[in-house]
XYZ file of C-alpha atoms in Angstrom:
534
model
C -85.636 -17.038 75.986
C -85.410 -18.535 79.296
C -82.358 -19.213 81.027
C -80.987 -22.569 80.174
C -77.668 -21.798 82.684
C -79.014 -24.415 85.280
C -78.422 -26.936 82.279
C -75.598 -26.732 80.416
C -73.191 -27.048 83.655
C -71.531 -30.487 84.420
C -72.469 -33.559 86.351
C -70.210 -33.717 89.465
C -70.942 -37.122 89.809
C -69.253 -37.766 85.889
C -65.537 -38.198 85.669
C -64.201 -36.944 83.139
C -63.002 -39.530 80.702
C -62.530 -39.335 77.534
C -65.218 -40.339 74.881
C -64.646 -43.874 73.864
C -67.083 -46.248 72.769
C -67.481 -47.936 76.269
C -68.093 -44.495 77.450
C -70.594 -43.545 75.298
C -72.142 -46.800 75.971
C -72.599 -45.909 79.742
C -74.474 -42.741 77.928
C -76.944 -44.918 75.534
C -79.395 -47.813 76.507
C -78.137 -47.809 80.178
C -77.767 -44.644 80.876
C -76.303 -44.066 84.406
C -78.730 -40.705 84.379
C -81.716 -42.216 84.269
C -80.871 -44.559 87.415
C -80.645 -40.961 89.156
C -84.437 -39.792 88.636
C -86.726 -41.320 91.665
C -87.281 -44.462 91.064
C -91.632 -44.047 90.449
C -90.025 -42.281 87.425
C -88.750 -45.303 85.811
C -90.994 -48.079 86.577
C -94.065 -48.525 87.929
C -97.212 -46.527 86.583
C -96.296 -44.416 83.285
C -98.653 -41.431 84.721
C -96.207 -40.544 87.646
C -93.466 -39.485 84.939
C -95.265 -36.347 85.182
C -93.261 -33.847 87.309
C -89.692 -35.395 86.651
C -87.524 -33.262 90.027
C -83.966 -34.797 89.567
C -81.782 -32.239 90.710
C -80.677 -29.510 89.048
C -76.775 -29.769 88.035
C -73.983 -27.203 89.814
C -70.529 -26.759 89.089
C -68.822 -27.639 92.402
C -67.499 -30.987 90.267
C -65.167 -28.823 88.401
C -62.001 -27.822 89.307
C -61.406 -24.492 87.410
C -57.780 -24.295 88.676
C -57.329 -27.024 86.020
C -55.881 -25.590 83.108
C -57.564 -28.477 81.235
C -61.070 -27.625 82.649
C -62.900 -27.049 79.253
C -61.574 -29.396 77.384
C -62.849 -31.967 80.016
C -66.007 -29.928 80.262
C -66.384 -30.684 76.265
C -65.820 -34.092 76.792
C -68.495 -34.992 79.372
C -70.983 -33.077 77.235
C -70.230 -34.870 73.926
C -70.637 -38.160 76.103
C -73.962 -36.904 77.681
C -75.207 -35.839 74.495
C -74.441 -38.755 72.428
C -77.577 -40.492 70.874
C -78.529 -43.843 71.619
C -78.439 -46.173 68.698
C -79.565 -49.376 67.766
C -76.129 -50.397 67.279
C -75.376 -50.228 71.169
C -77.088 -53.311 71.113
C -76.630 -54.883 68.105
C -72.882 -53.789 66.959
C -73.538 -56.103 63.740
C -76.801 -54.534 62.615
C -76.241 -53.890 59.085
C -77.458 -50.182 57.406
C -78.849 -49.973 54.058
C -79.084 -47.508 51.652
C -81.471 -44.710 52.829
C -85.184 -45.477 50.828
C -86.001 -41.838 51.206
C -85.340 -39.847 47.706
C -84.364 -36.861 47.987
C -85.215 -36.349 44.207
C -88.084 -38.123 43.479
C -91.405 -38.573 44.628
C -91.509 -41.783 44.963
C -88.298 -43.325 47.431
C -88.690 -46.687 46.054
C -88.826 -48.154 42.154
C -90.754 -50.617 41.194
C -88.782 -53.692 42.262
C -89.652 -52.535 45.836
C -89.623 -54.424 48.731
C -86.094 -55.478 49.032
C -84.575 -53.395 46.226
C -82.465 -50.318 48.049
C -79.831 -49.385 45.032
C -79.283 -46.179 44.207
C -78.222 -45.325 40.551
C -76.893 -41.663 41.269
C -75.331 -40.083 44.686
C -77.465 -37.698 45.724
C -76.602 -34.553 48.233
C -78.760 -33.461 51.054
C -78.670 -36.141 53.461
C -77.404 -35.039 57.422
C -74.106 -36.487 57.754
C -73.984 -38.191 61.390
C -71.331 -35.468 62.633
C -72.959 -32.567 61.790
C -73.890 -30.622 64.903
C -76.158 -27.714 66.152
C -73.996 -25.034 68.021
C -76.337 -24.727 71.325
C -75.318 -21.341 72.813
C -74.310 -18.438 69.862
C -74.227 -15.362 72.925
C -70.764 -14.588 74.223
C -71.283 -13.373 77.492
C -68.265 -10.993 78.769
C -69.696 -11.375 82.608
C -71.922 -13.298 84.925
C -73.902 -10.034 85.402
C -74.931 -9.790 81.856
C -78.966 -9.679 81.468
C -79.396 -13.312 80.736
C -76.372 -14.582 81.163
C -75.605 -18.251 80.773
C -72.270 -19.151 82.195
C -70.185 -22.086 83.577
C -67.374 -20.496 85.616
C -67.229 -17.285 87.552
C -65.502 -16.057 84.413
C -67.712 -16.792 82.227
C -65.375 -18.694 80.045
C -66.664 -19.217 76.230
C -67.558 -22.971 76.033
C -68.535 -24.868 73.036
C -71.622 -27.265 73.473
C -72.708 -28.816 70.217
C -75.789 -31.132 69.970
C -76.581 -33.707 66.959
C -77.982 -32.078 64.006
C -81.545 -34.090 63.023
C -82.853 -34.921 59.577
C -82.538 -37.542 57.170
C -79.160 -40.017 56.855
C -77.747 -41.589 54.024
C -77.286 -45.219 55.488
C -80.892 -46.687 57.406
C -81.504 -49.763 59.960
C -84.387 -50.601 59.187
C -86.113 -52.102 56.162
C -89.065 -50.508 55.590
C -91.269 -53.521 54.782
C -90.526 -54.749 58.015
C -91.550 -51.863 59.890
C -94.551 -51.803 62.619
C -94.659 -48.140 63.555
C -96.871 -46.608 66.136
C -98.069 -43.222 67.207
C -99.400 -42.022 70.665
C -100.859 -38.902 71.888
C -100.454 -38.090 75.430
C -101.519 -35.351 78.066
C -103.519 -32.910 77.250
C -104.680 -31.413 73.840
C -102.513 -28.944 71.998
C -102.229 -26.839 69.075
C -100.456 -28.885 66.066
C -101.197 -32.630 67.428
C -102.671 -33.774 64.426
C -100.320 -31.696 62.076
C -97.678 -33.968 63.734
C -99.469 -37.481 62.969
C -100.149 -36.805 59.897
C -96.271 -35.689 59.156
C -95.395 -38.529 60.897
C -97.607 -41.241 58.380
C -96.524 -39.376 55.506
C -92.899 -39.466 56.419
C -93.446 -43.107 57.162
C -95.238 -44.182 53.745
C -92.472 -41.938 51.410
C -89.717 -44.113 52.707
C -92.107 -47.403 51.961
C -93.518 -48.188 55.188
C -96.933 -49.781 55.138
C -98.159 -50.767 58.310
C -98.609 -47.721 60.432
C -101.179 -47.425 63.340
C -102.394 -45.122 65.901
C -102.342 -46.159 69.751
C -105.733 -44.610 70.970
C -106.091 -42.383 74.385
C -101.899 -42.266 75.028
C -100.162 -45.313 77.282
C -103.690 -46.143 78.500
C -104.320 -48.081 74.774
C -101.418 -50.344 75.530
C -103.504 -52.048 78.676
C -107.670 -51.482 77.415
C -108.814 -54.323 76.040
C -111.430 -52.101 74.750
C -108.979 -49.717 73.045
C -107.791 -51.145 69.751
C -105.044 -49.724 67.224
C -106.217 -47.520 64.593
C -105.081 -48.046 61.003
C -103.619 -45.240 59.470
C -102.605 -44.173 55.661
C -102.004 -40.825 54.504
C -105.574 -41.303 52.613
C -106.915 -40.999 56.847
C -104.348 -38.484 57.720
C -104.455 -36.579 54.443
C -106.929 -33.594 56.064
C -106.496 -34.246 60.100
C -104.581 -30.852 60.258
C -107.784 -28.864 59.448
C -108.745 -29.088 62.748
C -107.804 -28.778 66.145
C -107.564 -32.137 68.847
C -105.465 -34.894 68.425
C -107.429 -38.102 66.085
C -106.360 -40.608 68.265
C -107.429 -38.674 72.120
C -105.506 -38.083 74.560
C -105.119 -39.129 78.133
C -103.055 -38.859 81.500
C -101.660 -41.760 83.441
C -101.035 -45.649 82.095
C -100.048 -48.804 82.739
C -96.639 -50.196 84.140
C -93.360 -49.726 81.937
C -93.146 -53.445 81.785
C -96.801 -54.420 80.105
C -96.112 -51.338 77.852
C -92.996 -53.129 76.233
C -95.024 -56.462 76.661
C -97.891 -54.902 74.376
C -95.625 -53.406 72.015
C -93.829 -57.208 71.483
C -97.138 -58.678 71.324
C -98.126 -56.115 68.640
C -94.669 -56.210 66.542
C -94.167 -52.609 66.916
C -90.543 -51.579 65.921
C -91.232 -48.172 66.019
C -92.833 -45.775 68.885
C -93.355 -42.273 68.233
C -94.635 -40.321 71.467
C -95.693 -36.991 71.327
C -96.309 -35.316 74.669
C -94.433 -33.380 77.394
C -92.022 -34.012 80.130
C -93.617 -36.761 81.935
C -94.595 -38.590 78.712
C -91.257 -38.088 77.477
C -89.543 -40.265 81.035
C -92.297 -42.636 80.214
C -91.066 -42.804 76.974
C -87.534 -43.140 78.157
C -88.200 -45.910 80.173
C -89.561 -47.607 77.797
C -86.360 -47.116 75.284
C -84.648 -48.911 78.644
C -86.357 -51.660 78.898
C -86.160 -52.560 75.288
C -82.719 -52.025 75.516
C -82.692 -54.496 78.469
C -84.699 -57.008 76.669
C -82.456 -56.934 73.366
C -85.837 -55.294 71.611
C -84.811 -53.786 67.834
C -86.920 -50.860 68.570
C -86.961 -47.012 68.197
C -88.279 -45.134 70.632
C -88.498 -41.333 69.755
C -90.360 -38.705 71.299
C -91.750 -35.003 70.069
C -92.352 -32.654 72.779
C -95.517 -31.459 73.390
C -96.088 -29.000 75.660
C -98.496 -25.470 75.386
C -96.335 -23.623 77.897
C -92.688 -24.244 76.140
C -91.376 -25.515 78.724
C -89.233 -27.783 77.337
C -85.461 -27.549 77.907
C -82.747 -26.341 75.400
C -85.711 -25.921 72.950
C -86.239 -22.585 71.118
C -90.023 -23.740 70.979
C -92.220 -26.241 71.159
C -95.189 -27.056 68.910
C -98.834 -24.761 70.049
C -96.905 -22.270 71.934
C -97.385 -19.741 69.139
C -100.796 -20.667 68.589
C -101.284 -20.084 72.306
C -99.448 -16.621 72.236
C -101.784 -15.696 69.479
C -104.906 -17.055 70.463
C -104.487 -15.418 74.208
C -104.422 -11.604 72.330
C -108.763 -12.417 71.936
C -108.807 -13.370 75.595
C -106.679 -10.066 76.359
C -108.438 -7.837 74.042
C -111.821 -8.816 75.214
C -110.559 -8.134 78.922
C -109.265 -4.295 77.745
C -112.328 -3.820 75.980
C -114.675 -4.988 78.844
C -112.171 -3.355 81.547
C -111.559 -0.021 78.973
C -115.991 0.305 78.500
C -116.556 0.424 82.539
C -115.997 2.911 85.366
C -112.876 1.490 86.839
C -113.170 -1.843 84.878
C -110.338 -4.546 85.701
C -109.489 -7.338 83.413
C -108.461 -10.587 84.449
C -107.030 -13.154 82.440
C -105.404 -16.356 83.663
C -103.710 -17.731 80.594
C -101.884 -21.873 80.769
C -98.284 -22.003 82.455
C -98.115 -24.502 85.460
C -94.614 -24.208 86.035
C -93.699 -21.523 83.319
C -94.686 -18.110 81.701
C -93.630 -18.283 78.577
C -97.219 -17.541 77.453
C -98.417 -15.185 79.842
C -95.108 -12.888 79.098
C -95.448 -13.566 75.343
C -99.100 -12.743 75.504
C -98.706 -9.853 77.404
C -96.032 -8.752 75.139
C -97.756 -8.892 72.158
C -101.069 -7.129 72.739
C -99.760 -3.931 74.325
C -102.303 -3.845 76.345
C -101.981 -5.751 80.118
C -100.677 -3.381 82.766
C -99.823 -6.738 85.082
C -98.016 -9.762 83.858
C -97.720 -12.122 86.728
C -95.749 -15.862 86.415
C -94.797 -18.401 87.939
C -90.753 -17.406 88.087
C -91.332 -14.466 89.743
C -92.581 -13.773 93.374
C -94.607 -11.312 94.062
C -97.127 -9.835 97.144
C -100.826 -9.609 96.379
C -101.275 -7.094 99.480
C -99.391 -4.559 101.147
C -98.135 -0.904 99.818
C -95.640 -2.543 97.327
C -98.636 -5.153 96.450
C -100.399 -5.577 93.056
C -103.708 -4.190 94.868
C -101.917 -1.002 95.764
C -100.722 -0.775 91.847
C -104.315 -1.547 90.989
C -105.386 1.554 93.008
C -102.731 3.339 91.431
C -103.937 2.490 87.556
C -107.327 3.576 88.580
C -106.485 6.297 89.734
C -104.488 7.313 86.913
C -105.787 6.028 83.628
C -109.437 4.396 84.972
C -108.438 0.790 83.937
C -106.321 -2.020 84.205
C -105.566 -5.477 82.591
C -103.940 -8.019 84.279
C -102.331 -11.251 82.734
C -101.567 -14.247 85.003
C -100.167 -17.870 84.176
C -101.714 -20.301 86.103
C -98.809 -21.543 88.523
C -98.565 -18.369 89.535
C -99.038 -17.304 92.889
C -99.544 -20.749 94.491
C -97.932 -19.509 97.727
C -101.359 -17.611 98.271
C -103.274 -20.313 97.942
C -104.122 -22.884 100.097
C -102.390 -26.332 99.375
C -104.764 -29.581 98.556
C -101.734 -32.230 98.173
C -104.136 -33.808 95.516
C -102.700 -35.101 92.231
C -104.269 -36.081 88.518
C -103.739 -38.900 87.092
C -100.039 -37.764 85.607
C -98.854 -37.444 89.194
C -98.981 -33.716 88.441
C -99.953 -31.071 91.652
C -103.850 -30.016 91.440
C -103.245 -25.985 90.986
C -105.165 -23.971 93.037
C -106.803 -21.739 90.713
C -105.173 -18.086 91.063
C -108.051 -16.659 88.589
C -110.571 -16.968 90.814
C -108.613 -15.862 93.843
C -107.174 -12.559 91.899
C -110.804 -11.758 91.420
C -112.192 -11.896 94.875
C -109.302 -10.534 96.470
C -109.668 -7.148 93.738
C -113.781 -7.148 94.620
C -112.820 -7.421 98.295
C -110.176 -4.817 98.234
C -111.937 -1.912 96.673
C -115.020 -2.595 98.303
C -113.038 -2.114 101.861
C -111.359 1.394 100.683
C -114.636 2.152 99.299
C -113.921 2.346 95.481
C -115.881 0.893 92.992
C -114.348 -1.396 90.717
C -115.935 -3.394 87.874
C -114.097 -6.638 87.640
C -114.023 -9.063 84.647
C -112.273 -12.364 84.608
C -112.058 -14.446 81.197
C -110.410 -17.905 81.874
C -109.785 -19.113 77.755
C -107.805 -22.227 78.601
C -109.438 -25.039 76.657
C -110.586 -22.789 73.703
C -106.672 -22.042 73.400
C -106.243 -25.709 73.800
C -108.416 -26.732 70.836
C -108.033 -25.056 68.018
C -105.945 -26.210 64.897
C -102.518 -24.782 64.628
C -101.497 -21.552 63.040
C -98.993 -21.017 60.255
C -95.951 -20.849 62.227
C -96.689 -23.977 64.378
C -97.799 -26.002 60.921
C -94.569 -25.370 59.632
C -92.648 -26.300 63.442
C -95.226 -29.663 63.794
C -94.444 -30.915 59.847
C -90.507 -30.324 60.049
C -90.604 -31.965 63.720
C -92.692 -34.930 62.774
C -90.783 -35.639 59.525
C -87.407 -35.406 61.745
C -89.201 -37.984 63.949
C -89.410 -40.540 61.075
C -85.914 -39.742 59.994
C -84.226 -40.370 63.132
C -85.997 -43.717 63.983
C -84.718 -44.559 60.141
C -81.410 -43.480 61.187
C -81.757 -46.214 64.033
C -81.485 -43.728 67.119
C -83.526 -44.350 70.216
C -84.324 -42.727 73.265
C -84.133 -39.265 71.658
C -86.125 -36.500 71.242
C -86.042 -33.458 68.129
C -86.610 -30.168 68.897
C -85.808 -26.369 67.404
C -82.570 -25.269 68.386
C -80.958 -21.611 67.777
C -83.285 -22.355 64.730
C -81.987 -25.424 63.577
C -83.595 -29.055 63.971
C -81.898 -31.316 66.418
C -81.625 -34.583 68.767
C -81.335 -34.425 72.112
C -80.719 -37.920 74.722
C -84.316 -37.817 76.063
C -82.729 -37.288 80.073
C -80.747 -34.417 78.755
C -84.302 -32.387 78.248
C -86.894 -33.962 81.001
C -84.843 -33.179 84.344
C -87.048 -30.133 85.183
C -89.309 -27.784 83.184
C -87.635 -25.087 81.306
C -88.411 -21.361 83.138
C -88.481 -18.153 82.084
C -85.277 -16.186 83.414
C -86.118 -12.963 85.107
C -82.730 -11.941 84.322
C -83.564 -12.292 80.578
C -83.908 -9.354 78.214
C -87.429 -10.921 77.261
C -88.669 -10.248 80.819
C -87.528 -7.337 81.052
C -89.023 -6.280 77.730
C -92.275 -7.175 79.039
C -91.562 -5.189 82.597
C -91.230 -2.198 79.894
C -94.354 -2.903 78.307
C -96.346 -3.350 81.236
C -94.912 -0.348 82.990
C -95.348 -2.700 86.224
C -93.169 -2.359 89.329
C -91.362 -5.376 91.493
C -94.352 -6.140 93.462
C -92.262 -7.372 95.980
């Protein structure tokens, strides 16, 4: 796992009170946080929520000489981490007893809608104060491979974070309920394994009107676009194959007509599946139903391929993408093993992360050269990956090299262009790796027989493997349960194996990285055998 050090430090700009109800409300609908991203985050066009930047937090606001330090620490992060809920808003909204049955299979009997008794007390529901205990590693120094600490003395600090699944008590009646679904970015591994979790979830605790938003935040503004019914008779076999059912797009309209559209409609529930930029737009939208006195829940699943999502063990597709990449990296060894001096090149999805080239590489056992994002390295030169090219050649007659696609940008040359999620155009590093290894031999006059296999949209589109399945069902029936619960604004994810909500600001201020302090890394620098190419 990636370091996570960069986010479990303080605010300086929080003082540290302690956690009333007027604090927490500073922490809910208007979150003081979210007024700190730049402002194209939270209004104007959804598709520049791609690339949140708000800085990264430091520790200069704390004053370790105060002996009551931690305990103020704790404090701020129980008020950071406090969910938003409906009742921020409405302090007199009323819960009912929860329609999902922990018993049955049918949640309701027969005098259903309106009838929410229960006849026995059943065990199993999430009690609203259980928590998730986010860091389980003591870490006796700062120096410590992968260390994640808070002072210079790398004090053992408590952070907790709210455990998810279903509650006793709901806010919503489910015969009243409008929910919605939208897919946004691009396609990943698990999409429709989450929809269809997500209507099945919805119709056990007696919803009835569920629909699918088609093409993402664009199918708020197209007239053309319209909503697409949905029953678990539609969704019953969606997870057989890959793609999302109801597309997928980049970019939208404004924040404002999105929350116009979803009054117009009578949506009271929005669940938003995508990565970190969907996941501000989806923020911003939980704000400005806050600010219009909307009853609406707004919860997000992340969805992001490279797992770069913060304080997240996973996210759904990453280990279909780990094990999808070993064909890509086994064809490259075979091509690269089967020639005189064969190199093979394979640039594998990570824009800002490599998580899945360093998994990838992991795995298979066989890449010599694992390159990422995170970590620097020279292309030329006598400590350059050329000159350890020369060297593998020389030594064992082939090579196989694994690179994530954000890595390396610094050799490339710079087009300022952007798609339509605001997101930097990548120069692609593939192509460049392969004509700088053609040009290299052919100047010191060795042959070398170079293959490059780019398998980013097959990895893309294919259905989701076991492991995933199980991650997308438990994450979209977590969905359901905390918009049931009333929370908004909020996000579930896997954390230290456990399910989870997270504030949505808490997870979308920058892309989670891989540490190159980390054992993980360094467990791939021992497979690999590679040196610092620096």
């Amino acid at each position: 796992m990636g370091s996570i050090s960069h986010v479990i430090t303080t605010n300086p700009t929080l003082p540290h009170l302690p956690f009333t109800r007027s604090t927490a409300l500073r922490f809910s609908c208007f979150n003081p946080r979210l007024l700190r991203l730049p402002p194209t985050r939270v209004a104007g066009k959804v598709g520049v929520f791609a690339e949140v930047s708000s800085p990264s937090r430091t520790t200069s606001g704390i004053d370790f000489s105060d002996p009551d330090w931690k305990t103020k620490f704790q404090q701020d992060w129980e008020a950071r981490f406090r969910l938003p809920h409906l009742t921020d808003i409405f302090p007199d909204a009323p819960p009912i007893p929860s329609t999902f049955c922990l018993k049955m299979r049918t949640s309701i009997d027969r005098d259903f809608p309106g009838h929410y008794s229960s006849y026995e007390e059943w065990h199993g529901y999430i009690n609203n104060n259980d928590r998730v205990l986010l860091k389980t590693i003591y870490y006796s120094s700062p120096t410590s491979a992968g260390a994640e600490c808070i002072d210079p003395d790398c004090t053992w600090v408590e952070q907790w974070v709210h455990r998810a699944g279903p509650r006793e008590k709901i806010y919503y009646k489910p015969e009243e309920v409008k929910a919605a679904i939208i897919t946004c970015g691009g396609l990943c591994p698990g999409l429709n394994d989450v929809i269809r979790q997500i209507v099945i979830t919805l119709e056990i605790y007696g919803v009835k009107n569920i629909v699918g938003i088609p093409f993402g935040y664009r199918g708020f503004s197209d007239k053309e676009l319209t909503e697409v019914p949905l029953s678990r008779k539609v969704v019953q076999n969606i997870h057989l194959s890959g793609g999302s059912l109801l597309g997928v797009s980049r970019g939208g309209p404004a924040v404002t007509d999105i929350v116009d559209s979803l009054e117009e409609r009578g949506i009271n529930m929005l669940f938003v599946l995508g990565g970190n930029g969907t996941h501000a737009g989806a923020n911003a939208i939980h704000h400005e139903c806050c600010k219009r006195r909307l009853k609406v829940s707004v919860i997000g699943v992340p969805k992001t391929i490279d797992n770069d999502i913060l304080l997240m063990d996973k996210t759904f597709g990453f280990d279909t993408a780990v094990e999808e990449a070993q064909r890509a990296i086994n064809s490259a060894y075979i091509e690269a093993h089967s020639a005189y001096h064969g190199i093979g090149v394979v640039k594998l999805m990570g824009r800002s992360s490599g998580f899945i080239a360093m998994q990838a590489s992991l795995s298979s056992g066989q890449v010599d050269i694992c390159l990422i994002p995170e970590v620097p390295f020279n292309f030329h030169g006598p400590h350059g990956v050329l000159s350890h090219l020369k060297f593998l050649l020389e030594t064992k007659g082939s090579a196989v090299v694994c690179v994530a696609e954000g890595a390396g940008q610094n050799l490339l040359q710079k087009t300022n262009a952007t798609d339509a999620s605001g997101n930097v155009v990548l120069g692609d590093i593939g192509v460049y790796i392969q004509q700088e290894i053609k040009k290299y031999f052919k100047e010191v006059g060795i042959h070398a027989d170079v293959k490059y296999i780019d398998p980013t949209y097959m990895i893309r589109a294919i259905r989701a493997n076991a492991s995933d399945g199980i991650l997308c069902t438990v994450l979209g029936q977590n969905a359901v349960h905390g918009a049931f619960a009333g929370y908004s604004g909020i996000t579930v994810g896997l954390c230290n194996t456990h399910y989870a909500y997270f504030p949505i600001p808490e997870v979308i201020s920058h892309p989670r990285l891989v540490d190159p302090n980390s054992r993980m890394w360094h467990r791939c620098l021992t497979s690999t055998g590679q040196p610092d190419f620096i």
